[in-house]
JSON list of N, CA and C in Angstrom, two decimals:
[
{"chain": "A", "resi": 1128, "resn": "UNK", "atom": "N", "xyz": [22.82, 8.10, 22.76]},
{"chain": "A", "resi": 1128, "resn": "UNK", "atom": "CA", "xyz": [22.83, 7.65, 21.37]},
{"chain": "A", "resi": 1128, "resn": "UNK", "atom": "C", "xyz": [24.28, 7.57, 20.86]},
{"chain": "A", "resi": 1129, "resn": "UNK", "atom": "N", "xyz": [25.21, 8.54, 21.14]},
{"chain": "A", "resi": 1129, "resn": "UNK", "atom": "CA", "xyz": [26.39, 8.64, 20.78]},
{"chain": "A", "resi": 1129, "resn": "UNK", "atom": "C", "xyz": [27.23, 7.57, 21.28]},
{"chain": "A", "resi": 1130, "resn": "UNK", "atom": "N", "xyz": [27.03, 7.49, 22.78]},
{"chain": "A", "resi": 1130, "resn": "UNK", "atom": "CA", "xyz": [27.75, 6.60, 23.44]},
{"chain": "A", "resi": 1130, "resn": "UNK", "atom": "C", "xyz": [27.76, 5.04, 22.75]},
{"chain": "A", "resi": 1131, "resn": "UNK", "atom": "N", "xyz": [26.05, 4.78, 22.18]},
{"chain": "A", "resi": 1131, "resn": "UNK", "atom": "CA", "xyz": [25.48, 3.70, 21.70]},
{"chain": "A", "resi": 1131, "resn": "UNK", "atom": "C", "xyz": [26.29, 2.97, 20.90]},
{"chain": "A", "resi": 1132, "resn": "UNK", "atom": "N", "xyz": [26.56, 4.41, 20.02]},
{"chain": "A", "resi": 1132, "resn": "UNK", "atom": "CA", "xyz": [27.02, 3.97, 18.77]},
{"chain": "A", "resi": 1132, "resn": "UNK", "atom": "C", "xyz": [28.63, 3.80, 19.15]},
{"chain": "A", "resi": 1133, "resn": "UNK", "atom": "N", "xyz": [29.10, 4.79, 19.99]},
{"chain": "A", "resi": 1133, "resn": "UNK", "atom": "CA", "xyz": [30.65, 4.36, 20.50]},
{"chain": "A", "resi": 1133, "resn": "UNK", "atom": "C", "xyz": [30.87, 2.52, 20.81]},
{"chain": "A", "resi": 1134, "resn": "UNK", "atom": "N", "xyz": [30.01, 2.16, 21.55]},
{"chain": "A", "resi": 1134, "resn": "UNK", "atom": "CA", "xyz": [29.76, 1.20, 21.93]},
{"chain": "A", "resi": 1134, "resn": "UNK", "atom": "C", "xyz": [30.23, -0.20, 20.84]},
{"chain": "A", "resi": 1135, "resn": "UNK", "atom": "N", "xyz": [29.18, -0.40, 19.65]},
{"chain": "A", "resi": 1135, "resn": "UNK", "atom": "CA", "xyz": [28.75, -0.87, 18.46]},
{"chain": "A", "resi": 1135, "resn": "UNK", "atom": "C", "xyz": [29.66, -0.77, 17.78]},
{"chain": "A", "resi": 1136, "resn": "UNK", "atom": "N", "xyz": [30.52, 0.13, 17.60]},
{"chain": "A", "resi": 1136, "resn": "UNK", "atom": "CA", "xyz": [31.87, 0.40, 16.93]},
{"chain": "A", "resi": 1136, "resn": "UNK", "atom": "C", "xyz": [33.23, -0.97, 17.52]},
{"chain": "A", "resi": 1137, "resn": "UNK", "atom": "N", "xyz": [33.33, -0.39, 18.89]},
{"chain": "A", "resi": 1137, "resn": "UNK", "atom": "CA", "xyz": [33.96, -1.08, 19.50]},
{"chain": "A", "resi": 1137, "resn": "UNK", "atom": "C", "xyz": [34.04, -2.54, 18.95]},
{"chain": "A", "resi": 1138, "resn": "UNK", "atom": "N", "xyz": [32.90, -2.73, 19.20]},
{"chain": "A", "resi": 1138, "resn": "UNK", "atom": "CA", "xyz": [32.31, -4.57, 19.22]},
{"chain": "A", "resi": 1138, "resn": "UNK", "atom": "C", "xyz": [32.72, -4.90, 17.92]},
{"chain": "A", "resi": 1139, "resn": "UNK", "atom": "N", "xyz": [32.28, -3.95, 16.79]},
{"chain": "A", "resi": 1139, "resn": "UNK", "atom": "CA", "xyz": [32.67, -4.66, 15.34]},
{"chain": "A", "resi": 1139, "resn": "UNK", "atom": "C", "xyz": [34.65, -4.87, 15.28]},
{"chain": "A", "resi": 1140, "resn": "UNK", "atom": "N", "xyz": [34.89, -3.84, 16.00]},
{"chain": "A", "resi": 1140, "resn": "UNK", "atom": "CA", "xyz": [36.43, -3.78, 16.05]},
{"chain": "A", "resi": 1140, "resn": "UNK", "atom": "C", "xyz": [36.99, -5.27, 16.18]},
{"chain": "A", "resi": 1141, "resn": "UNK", "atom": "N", "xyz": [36.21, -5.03, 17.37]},
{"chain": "A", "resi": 1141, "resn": "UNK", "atom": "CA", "xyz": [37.01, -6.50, 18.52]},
{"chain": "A", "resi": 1141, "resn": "UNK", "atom": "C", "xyz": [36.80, -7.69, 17.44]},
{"chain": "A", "resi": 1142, "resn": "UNK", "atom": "N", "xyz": [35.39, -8.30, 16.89]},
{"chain": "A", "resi": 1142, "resn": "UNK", "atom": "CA", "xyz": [34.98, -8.95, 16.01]},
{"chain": "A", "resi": 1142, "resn": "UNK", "atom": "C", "xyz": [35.84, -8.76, 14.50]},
{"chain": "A", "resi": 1143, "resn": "UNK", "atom": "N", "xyz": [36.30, -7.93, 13.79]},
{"chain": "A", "resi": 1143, "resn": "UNK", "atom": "CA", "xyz": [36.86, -8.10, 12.94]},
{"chain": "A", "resi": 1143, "resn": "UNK", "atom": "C", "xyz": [38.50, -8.33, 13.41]},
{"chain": "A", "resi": 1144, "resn": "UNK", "atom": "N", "xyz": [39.00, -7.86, 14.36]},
{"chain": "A", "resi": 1144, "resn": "UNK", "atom": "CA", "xyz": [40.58, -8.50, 15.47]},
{"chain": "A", "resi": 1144, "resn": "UNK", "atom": "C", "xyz": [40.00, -9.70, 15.22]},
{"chain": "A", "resi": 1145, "resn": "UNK", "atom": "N", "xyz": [39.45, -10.52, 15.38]},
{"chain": "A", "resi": 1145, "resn": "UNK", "atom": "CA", "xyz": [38.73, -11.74, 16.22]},
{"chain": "A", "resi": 1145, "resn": "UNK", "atom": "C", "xyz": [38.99, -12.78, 14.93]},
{"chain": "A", "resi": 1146, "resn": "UNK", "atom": "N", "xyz": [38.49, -12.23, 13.60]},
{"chain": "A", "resi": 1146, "resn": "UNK", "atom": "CA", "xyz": [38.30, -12.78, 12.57]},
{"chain": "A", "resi": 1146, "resn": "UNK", "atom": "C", "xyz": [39.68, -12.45, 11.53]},
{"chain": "A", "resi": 1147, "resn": "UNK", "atom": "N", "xyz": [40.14, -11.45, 12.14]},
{"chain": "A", "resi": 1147, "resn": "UNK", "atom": "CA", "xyz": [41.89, -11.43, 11.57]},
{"chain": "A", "resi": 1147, "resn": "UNK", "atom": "C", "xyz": [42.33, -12.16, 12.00]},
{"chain": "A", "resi": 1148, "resn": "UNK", "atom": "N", "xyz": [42.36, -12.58, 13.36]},
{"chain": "A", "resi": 1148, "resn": "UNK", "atom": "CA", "xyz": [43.43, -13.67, 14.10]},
{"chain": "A", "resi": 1148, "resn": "UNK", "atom": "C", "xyz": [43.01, -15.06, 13.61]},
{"chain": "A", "resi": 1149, "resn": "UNK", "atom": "N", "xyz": [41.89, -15.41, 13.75]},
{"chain": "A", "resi": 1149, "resn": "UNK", "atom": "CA", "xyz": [41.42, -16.54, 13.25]},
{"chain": "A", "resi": 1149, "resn": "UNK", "atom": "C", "xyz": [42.01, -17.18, 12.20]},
{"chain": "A", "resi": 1150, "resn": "UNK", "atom": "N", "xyz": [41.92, -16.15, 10.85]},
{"chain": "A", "resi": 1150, "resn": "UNK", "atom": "CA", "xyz": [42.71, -15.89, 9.59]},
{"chain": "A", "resi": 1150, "resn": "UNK", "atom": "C", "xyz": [43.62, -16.31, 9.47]},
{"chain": "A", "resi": 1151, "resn": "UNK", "atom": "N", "xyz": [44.25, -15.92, 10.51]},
{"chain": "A", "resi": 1151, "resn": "UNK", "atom": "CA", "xyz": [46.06, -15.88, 10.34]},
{"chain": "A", "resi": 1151, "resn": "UNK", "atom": "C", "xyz": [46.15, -17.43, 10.98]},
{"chain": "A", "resi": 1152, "resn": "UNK", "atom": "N", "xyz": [45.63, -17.43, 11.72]},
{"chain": "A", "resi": 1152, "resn": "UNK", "atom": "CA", "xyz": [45.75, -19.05, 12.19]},
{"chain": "A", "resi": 1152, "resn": "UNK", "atom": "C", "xyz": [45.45, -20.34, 11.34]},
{"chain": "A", "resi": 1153, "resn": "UNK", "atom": "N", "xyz": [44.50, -20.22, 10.40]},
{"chain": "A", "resi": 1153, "resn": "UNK", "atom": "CA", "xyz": [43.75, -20.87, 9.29]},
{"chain": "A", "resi": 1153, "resn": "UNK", "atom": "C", "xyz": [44.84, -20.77, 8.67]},
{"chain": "A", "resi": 1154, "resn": "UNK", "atom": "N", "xyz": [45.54, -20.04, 8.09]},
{"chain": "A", "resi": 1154, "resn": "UNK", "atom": "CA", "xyz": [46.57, -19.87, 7.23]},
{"chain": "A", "resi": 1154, "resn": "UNK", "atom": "C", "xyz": [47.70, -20.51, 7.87]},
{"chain": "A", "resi": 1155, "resn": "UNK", "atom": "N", "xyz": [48.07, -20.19, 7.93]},
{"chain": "A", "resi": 1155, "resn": "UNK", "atom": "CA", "xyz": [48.96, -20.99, 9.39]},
{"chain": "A", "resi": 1155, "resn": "UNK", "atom": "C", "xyz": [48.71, -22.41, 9.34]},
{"chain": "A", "resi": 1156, "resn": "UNK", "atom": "N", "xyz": [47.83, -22.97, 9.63]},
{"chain": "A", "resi": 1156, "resn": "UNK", "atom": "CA", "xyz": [47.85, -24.35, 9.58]},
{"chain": "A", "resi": 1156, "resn": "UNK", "atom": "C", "xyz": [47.96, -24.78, 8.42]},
{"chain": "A", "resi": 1157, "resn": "UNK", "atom": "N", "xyz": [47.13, -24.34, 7.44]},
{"chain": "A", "resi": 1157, "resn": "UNK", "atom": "CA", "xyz": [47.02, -24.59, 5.86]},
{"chain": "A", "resi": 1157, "resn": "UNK", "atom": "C", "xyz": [48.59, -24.74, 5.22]},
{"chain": "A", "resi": 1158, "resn": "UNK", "atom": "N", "xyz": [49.41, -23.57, 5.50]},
{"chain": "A", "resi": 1158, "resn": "UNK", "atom": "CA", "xyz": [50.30, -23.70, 5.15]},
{"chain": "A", "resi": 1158, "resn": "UNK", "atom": "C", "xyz": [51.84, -24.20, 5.63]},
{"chain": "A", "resi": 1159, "resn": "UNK", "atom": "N", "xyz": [51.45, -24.87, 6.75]},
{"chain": "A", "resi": 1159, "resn": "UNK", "atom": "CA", "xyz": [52.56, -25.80, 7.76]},
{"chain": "A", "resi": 1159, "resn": "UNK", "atom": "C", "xyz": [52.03, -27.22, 7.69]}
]
């Protein structure tokens, strides 16, 4: 169960990295 949730954590991590970078790139274009 613990591990589970270790797991699930991870993933949202990677996914919100995922959606920062994105971000920054969107911006990035928007503003060049």
């Amino acid at each position: 169960m613990k591990k589970k949730g270790m797991i699930v954590g991870l993933m949202m991590l990677e996914v919100r990295e995922q959606k920062e970078k994105s971000g920054v790139l969107f911006f990035k274009i928007v503003v060049v």
